[in-house]
PDB file of C-alpha atoms in Angstrom:
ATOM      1  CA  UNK A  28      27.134 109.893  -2.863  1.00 60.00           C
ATOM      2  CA  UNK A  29      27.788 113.351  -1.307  1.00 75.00           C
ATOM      3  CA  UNK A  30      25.101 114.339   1.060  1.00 84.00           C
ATOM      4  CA  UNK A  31      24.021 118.189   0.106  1.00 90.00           C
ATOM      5  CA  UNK A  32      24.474 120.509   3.117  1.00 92.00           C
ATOM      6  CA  UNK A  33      22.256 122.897   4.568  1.00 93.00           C
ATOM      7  CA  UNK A  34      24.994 125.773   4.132  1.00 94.00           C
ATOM      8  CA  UNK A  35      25.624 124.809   0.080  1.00 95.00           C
ATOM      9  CA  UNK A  36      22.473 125.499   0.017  1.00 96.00           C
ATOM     10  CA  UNK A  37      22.055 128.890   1.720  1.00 95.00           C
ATOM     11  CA  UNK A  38      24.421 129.778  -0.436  1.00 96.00           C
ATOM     12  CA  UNK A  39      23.232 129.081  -3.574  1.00 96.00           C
ATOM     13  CA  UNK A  40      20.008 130.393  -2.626  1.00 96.00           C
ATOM     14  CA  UNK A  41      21.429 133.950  -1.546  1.00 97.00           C
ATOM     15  CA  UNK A  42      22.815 133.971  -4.901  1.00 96.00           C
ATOM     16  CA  UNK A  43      19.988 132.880  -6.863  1.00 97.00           C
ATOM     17  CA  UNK A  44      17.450 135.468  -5.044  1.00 96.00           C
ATOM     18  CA  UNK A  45      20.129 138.413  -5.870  1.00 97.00           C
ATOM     19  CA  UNK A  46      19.604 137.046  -9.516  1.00 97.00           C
ATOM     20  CA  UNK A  47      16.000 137.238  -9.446  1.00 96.00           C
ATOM     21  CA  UNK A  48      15.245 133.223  -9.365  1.00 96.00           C
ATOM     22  CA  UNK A  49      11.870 132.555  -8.272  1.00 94.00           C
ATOM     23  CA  UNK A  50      10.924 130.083  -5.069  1.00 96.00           C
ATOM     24  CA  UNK A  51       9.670 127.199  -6.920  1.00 94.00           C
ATOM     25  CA  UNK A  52      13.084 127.027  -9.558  1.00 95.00           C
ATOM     26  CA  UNK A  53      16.008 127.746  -6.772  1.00 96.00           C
ATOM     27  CA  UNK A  54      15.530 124.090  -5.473  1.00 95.00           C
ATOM     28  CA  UNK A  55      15.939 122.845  -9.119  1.00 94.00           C
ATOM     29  CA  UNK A  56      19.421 125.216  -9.849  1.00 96.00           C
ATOM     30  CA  UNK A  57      20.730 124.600  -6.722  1.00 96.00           C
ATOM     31  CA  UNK A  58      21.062 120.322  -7.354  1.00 94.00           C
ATOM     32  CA  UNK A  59      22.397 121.760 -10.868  1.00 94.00           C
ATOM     33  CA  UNK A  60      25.526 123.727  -8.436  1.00 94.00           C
ATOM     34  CA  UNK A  61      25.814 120.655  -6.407  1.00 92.00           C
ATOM     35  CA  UNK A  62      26.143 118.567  -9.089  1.00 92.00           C
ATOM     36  CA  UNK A  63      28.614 120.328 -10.598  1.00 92.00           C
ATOM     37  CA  UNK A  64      31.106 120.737  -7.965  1.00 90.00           C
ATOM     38  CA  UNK A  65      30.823 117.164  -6.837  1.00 88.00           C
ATOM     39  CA  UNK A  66      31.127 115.789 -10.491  1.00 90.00           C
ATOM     40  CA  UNK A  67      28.245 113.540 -10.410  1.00 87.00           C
ATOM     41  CA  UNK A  68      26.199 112.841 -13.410  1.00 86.00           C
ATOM     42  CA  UNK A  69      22.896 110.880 -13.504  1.00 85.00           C
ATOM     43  CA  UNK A  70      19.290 112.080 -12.954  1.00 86.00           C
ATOM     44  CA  UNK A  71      18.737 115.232 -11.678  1.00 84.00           C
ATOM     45  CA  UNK A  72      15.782 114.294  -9.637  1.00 85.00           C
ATOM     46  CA  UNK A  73      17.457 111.681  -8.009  1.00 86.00           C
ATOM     47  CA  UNK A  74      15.421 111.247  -4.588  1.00 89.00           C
ATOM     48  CA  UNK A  75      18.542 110.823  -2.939  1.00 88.00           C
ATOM     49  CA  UNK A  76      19.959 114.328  -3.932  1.00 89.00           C
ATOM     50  CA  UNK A  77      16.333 115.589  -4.250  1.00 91.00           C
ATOM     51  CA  UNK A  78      14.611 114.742  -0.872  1.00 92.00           C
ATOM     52  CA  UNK A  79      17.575 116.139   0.963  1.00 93.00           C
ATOM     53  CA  UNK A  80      17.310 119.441  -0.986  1.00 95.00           C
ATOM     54  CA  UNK A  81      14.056 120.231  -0.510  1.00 95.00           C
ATOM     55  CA  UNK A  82      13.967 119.136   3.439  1.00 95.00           C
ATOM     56  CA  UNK A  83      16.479 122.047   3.297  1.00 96.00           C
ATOM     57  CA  UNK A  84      14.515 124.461   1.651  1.00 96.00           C
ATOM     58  CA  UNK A  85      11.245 123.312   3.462  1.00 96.00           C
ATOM     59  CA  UNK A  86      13.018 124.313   6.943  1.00 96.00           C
ATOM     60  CA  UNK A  87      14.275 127.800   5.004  1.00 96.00           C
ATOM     61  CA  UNK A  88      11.148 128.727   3.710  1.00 97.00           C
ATOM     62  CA  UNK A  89       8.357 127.279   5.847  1.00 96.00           C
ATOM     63  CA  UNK A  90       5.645 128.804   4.518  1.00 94.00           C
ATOM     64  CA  UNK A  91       6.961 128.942   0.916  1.00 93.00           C
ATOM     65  CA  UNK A  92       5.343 127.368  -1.792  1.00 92.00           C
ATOM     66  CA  UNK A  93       7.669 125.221  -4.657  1.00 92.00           C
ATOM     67  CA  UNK A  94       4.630 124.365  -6.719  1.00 89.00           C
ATOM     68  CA  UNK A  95       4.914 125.347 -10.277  1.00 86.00           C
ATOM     69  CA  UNK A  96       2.861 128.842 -10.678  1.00 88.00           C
ATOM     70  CA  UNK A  97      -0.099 129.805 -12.893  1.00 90.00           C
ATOM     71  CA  UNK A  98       1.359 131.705 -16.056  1.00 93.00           C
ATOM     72  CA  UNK A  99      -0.806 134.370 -14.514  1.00 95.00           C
ATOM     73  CA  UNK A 100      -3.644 135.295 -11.986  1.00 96.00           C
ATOM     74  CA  UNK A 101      -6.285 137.419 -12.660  1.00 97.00           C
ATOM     75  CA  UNK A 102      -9.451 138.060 -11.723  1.00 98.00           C
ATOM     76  CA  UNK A 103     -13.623 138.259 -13.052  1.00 98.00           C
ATOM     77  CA  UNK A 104     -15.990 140.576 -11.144  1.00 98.00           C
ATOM     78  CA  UNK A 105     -19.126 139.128 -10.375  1.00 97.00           C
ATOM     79  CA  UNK A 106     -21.992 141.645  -8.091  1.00 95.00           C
ATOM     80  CA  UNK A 107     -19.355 143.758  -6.420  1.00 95.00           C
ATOM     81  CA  UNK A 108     -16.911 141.471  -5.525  1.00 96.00           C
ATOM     82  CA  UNK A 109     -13.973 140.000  -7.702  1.00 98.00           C
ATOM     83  CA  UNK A 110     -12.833 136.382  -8.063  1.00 98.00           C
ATOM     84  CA  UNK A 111      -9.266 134.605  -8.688  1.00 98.00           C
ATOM     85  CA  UNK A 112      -9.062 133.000 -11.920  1.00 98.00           C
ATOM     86  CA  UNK A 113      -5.940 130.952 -12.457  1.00 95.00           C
ATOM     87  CA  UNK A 114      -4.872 130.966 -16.029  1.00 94.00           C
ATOM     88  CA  UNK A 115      -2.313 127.987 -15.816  1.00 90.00           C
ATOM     89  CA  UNK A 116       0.766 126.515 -17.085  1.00 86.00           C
ATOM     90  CA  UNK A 117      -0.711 123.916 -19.637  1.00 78.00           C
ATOM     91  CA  UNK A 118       1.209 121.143 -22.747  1.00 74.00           C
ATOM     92  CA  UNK A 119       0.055 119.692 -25.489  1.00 72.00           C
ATOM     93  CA  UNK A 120      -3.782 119.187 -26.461  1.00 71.00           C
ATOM     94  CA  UNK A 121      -5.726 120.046 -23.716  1.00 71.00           C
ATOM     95  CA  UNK A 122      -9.374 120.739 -23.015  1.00 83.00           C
ATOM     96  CA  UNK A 123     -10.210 124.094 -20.923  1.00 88.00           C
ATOM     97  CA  UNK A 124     -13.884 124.978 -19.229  1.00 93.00           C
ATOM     98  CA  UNK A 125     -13.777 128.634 -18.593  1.00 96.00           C
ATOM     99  CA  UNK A 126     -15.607 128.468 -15.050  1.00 96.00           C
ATOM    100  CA  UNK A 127     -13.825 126.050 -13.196  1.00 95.00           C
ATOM    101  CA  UNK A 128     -10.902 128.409 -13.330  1.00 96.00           C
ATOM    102  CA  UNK A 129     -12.905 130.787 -11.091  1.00 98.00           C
ATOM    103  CA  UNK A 130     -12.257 130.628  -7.086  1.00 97.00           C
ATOM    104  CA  UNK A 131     -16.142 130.172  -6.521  1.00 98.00           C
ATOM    105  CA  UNK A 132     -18.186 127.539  -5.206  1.00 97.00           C
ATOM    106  CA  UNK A 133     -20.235 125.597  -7.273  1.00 97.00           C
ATOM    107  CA  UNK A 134     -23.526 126.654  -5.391  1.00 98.00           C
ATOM    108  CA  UNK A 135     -22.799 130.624  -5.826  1.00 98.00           C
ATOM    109  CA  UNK A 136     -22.090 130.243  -9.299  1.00 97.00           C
ATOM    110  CA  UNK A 137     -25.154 128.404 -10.165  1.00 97.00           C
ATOM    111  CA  UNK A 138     -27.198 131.581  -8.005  1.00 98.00           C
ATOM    112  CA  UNK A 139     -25.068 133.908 -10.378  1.00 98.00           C
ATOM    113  CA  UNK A 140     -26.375 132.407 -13.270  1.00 98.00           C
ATOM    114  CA  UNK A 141     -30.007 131.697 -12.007  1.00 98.00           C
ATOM    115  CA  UNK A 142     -30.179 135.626 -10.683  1.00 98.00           C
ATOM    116  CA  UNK A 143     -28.168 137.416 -12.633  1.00 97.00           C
ATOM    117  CA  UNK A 144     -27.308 135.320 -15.923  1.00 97.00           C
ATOM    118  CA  UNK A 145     -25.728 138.533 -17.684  1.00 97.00           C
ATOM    119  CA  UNK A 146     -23.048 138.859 -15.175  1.00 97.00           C
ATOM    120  CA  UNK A 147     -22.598 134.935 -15.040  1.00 98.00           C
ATOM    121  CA  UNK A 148     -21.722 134.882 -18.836  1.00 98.00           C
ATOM    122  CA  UNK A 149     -19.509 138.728 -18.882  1.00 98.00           C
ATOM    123  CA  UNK A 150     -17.175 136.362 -16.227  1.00 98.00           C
ATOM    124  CA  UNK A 151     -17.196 133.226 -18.410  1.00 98.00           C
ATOM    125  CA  UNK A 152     -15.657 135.233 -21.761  1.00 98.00           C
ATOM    126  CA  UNK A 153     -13.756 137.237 -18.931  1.00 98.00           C
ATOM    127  CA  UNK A 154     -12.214 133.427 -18.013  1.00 98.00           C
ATOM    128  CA  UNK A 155     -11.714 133.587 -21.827  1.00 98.00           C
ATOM    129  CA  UNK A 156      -9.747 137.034 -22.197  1.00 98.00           C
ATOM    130  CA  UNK A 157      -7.580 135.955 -19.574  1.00 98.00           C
ATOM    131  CA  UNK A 158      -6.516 132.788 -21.457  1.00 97.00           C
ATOM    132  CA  UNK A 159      -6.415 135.145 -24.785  1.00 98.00           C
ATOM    133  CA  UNK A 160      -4.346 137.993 -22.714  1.00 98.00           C
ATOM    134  CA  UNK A 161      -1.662 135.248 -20.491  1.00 98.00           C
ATOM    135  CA  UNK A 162      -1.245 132.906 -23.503  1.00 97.00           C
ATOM    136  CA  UNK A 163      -0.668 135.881 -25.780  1.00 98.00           C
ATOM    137  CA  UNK A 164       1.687 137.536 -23.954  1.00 98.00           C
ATOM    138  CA  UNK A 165       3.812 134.548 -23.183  1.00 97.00           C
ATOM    139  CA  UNK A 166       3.713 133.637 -26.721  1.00 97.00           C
ATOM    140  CA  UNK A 167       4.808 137.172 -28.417  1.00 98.00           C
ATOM    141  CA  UNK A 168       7.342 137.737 -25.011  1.00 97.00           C
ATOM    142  CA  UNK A 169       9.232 134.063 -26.505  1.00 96.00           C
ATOM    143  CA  UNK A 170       9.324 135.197 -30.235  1.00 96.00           C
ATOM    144  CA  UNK A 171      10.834 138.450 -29.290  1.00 97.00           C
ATOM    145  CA  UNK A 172       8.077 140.677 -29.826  1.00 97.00           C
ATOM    146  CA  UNK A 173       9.662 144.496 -30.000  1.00 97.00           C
ATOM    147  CA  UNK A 174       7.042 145.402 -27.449  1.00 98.00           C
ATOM    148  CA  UNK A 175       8.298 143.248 -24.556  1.00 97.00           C
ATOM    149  CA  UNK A 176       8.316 145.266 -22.293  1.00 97.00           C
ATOM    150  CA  UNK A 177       4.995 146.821 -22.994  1.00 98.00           C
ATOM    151  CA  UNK A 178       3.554 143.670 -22.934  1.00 98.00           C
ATOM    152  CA  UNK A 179       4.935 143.191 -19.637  1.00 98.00           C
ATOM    153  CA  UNK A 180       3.655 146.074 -18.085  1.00 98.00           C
ATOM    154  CA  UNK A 181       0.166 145.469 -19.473  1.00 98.00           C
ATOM    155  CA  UNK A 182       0.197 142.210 -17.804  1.00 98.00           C
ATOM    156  CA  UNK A 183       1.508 143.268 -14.396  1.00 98.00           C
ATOM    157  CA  UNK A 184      -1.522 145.899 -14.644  1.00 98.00           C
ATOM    158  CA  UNK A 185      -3.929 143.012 -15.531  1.00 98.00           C
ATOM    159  CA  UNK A 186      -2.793 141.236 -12.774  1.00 98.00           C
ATOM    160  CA  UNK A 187      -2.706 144.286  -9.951  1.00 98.00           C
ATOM    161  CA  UNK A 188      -6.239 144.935 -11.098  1.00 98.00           C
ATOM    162  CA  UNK A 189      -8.183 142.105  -8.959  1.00 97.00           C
ATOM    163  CA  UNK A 190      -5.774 142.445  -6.485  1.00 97.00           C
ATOM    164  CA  UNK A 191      -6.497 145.928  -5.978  1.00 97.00           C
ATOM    165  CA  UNK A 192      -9.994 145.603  -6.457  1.00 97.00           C
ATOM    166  CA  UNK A 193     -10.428 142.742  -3.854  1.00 96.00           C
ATOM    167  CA  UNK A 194      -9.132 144.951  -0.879  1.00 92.00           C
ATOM    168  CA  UNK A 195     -11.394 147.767   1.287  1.00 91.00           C
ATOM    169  CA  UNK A 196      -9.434 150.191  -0.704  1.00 91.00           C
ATOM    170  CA  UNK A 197     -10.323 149.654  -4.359  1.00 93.00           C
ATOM    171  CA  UNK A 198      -9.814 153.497  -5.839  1.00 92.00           C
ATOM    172  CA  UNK A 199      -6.356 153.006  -7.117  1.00 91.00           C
ATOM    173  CA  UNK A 200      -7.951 150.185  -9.645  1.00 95.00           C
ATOM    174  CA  UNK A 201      -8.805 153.348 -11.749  1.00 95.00           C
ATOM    175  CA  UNK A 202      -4.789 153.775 -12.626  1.00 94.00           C
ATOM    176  CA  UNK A 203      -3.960 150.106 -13.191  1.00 96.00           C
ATOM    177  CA  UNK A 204      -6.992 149.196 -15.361  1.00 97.00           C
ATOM    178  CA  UNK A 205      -6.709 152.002 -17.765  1.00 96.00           C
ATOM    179  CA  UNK A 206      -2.865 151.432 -18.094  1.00 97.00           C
ATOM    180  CA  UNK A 207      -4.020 147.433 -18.833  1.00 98.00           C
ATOM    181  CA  UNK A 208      -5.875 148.820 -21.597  1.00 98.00           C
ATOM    182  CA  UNK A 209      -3.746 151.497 -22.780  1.00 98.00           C
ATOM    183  CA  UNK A 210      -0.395 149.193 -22.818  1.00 98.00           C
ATOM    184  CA  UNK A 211      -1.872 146.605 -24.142  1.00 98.00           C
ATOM    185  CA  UNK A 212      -3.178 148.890 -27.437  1.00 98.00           C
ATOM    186  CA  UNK A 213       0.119 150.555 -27.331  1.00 98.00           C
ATOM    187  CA  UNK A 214       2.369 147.096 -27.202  1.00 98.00           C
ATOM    188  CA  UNK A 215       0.120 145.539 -30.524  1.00 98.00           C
ATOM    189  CA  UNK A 216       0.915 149.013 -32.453  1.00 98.00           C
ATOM    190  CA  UNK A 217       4.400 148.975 -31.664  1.00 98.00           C
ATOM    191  CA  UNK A 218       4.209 145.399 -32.505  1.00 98.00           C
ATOM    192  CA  UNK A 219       2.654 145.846 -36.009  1.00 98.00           C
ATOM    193  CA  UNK A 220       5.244 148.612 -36.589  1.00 97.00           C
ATOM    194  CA  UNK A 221       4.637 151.760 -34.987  1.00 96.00           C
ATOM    195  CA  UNK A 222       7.483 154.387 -33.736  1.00 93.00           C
ATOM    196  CA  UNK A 223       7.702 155.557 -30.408  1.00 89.00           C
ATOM    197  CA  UNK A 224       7.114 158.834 -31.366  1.00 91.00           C
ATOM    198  CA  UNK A 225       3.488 157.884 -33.344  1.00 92.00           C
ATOM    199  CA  UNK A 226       2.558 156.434 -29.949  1.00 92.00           C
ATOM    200  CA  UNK A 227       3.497 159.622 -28.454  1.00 90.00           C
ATOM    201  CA  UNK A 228       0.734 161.797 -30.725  1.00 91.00           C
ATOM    202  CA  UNK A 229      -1.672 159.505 -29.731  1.00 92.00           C
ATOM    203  CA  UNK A 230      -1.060 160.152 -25.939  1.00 90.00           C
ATOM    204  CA  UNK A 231      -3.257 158.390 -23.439  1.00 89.00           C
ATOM    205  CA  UNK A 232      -6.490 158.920 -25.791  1.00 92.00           C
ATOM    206  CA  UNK A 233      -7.718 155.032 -26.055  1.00 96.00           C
ATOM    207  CA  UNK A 234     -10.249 156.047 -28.843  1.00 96.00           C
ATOM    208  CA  UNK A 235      -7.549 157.270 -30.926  1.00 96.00           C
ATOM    209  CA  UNK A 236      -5.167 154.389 -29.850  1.00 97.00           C
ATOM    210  CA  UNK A 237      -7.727 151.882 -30.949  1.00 98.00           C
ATOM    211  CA  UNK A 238      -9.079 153.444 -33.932  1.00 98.00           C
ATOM    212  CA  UNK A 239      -5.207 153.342 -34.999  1.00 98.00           C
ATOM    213  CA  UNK A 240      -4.995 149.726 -34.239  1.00 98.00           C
ATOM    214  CA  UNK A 241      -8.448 148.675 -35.935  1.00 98.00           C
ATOM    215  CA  UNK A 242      -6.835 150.582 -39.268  1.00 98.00           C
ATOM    216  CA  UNK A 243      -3.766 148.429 -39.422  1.00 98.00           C
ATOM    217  CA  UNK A 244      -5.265 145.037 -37.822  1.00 98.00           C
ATOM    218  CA  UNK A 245      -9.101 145.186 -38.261  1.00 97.00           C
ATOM    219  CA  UNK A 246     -11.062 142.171 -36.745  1.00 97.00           C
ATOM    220  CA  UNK A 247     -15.440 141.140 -36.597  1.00 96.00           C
ATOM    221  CA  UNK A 248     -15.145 142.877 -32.794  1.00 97.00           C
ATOM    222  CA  UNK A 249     -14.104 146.319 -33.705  1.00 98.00           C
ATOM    223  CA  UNK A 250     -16.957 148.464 -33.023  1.00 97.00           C
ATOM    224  CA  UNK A 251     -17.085 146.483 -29.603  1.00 97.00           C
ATOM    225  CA  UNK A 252     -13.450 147.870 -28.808  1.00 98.00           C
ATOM    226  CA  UNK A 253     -14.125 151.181 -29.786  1.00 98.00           C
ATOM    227  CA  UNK A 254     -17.469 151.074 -27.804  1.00 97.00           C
ATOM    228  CA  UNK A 255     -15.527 149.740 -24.965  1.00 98.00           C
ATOM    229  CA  UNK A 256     -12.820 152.515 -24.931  1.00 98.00           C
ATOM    230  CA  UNK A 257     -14.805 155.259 -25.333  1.00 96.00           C
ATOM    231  CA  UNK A 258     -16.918 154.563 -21.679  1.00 96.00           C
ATOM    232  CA  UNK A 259     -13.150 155.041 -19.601  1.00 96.00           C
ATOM    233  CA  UNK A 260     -12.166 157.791 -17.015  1.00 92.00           C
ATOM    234  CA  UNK A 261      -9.805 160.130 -18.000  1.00 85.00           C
ATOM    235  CA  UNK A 262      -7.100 158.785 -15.517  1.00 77.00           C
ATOM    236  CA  UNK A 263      -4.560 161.122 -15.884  1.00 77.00           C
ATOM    237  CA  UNK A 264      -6.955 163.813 -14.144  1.00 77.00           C
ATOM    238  CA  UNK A 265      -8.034 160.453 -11.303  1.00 75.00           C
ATOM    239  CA  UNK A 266      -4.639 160.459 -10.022  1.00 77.00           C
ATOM    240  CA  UNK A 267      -5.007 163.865  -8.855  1.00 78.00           C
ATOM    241  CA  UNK A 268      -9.013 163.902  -8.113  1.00 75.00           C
ATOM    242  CA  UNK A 269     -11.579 161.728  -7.121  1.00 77.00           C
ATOM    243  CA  UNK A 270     -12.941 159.589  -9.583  1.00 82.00           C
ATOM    244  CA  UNK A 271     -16.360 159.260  -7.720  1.00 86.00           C
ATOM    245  CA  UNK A 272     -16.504 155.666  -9.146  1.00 92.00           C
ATOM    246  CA  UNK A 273     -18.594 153.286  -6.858  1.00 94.00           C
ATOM    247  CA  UNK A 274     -17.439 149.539  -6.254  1.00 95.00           C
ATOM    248  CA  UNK A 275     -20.128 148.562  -8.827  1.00 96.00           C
ATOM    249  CA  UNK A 276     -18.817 150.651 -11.354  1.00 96.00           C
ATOM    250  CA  UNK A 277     -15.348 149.837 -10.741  1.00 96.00           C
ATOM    251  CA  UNK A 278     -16.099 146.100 -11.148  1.00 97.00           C
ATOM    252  CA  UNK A 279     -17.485 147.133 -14.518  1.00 97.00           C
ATOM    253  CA  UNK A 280     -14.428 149.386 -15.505  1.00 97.00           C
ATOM    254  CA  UNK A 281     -11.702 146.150 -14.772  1.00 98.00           C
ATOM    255  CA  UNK A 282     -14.063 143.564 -16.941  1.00 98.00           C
ATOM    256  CA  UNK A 283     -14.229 146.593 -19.588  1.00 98.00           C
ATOM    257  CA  UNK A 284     -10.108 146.844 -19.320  1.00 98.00           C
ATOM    258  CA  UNK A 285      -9.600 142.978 -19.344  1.00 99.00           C
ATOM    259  CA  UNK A 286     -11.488 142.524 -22.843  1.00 99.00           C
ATOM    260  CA  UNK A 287      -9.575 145.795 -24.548  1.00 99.00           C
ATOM    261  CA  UNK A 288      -6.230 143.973 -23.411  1.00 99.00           C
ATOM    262  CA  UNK A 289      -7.541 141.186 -24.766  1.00 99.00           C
ATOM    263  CA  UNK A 290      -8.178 142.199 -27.704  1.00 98.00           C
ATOM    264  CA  UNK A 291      -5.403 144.177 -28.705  1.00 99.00           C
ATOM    265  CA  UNK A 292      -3.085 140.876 -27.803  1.00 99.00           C
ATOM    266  CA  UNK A 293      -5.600 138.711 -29.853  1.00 98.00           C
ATOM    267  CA  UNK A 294      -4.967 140.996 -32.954  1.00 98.00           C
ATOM    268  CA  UNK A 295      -1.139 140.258 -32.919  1.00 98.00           C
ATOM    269  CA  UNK A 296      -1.037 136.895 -31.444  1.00 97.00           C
ATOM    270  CA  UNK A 297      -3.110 132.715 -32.428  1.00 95.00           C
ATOM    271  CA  UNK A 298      -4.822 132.773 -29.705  1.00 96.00           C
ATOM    272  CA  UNK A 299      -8.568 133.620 -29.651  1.00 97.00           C
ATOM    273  CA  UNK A 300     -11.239 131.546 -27.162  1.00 97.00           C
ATOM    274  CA  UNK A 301     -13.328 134.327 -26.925  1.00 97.00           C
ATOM    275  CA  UNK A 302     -14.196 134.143 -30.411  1.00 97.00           C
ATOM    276  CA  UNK A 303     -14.461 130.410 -30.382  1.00 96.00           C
ATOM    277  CA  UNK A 304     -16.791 130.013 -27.768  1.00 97.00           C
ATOM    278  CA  UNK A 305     -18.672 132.672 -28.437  1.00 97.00           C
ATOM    279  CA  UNK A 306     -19.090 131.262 -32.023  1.00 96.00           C
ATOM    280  CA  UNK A 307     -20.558 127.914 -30.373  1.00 95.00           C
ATOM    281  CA  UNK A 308     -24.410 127.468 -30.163  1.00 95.00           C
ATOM    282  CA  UNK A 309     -24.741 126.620 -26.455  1.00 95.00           C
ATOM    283  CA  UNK A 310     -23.037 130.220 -25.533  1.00 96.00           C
ATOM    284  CA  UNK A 311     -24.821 133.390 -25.898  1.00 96.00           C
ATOM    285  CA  UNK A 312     -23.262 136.338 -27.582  1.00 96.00           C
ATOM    286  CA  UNK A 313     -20.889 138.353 -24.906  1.00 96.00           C
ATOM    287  CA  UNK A 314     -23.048 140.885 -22.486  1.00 95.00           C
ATOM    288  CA  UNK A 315     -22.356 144.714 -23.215  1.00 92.00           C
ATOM    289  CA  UNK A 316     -19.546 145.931 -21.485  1.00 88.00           C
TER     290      UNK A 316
END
């Protein structure tokens, strides 16, 4: 059997990152070219084309990481600081606790819960919206939802959020967890049949835009998501003045963000945790947000 060589691969590789490939699937499409142009058929993770491979991309990429990613990465505030939450790539039946997909140690989240129980259980149906949000999107992106790219968007926002939010800089948070919210509402209308140019009436208002969704797609949580969009900054006018939002309150703004997202994408999509658990008797009804 041909031996792959290092430049085949740098090759392939150039080509595949022009295209847009991630990390973790180059190593997978470049045995695919190899096998190809030396005609050989058989198993694609053959360790003797395989091992070869990703020795290769190992010494390209030494810090890079070829594990399989989360479907996305968001984030739960807890006091003032926000946590990683890894909503991942899951088959089949499956069985998911919503706080073991926090970054936190054991020991901090039992003081969380023991201090300040409230904020303990907002982060657990957090977990929950994330599952809701990532699941949902994926789902409506593969049936060829109208408002792909709105969907998108709202999820790139979702996920800049915690990011943001866990630096020493945490102001711009304002921008990306009102557009969360406001994409989100905007990709279910468009979804469920709205125009362009009925979004456009409806500006950046997110009372209106959820009153307008709660006509066409009601649900048991909407006076919870119009109570939820009616406590948000006006963040047109933040981009150009200070908010005067403390860390606290931003914290509280992204967890308020996360469950309109949510919702909207629950209204148009199967999946819905948050109601589930929140419908079981050993979890207490979802804290204010």
């Amino acid at each position: 059997m041909h031996i792959i060589t290092k430049d085949f691969v740098h090759r392939i590789d150039d080509k595949l990152l022009s295209a847009d490939v991630a990390l973790h699937a180059r190593p997978f499409c470049v045995v695919i070219e190899w096998m190809k142009e030396k005609n050989i058929t058989g198993d694609i993770l053959d360790k003797r084309i395989w091992e070869p491979v990703m020795r290769i991309y190992k010494s390209l990429y030494p810090k890079g990481n070829f594990s399989i990613p989360s479907l996305m990465v968001g984030g739960v505030a807890l006091r003032d600081a926000m946590y990683p939450v890894h909503i991942n790539v899951a088959y089949g039946s499956f069985s998911i606790e919503p706080l073991k997909c926090i970054d936190i140690s054991q020991s901090e989240l039992e003081f969380i819960f023991q201090h300040y129980p409230e904020q303990g259980w907002r982060a657990f149906y957090g977990v929950c919206d994330l599952w809701d949000f990532g699941y949902g999107i994926d789902d409506l992106i593969n049936m060829g939802s109208p408002a792909k790219e709105l969907l998108c968007n709202a999820r790139s926002s979702a996920v800049a959020t915690p990011r943001i939010l866990s630096g020493t800089d945490p102001d711009a948070a304002v921008q990306t967890a009102c557009l969360m919210a406001e994409l989100s509402i905007k990709a279910s209308l468009i979804h469920l049949g709205l125009t362009g140019d009925q979004l456009k009436k409806l500006s950046h208002h997110l009372p209106k835009l959820a009153a307008e969704l709660i006509k066409i797609k009601p649900s048991r949580n909407d006076e919870r998501l119009l109570q939820a969009c009616s406590n948000f900054p006006n963040y047109v006018e933040s981009r150009y003045a200070s908010h005067g939002m403390t860390r606290l309150e931003l914290m509280a703004l992204s967890m308020r963000a996360l469950f309109v997202a949510s919702e909207a994408i629950r209204r148009i999509s199967q999946r819905n945790m948050a109601n589930e658990m929140e419908d079981r008797s050993d979890c207490p009804s979802r804290p204010v947000l």
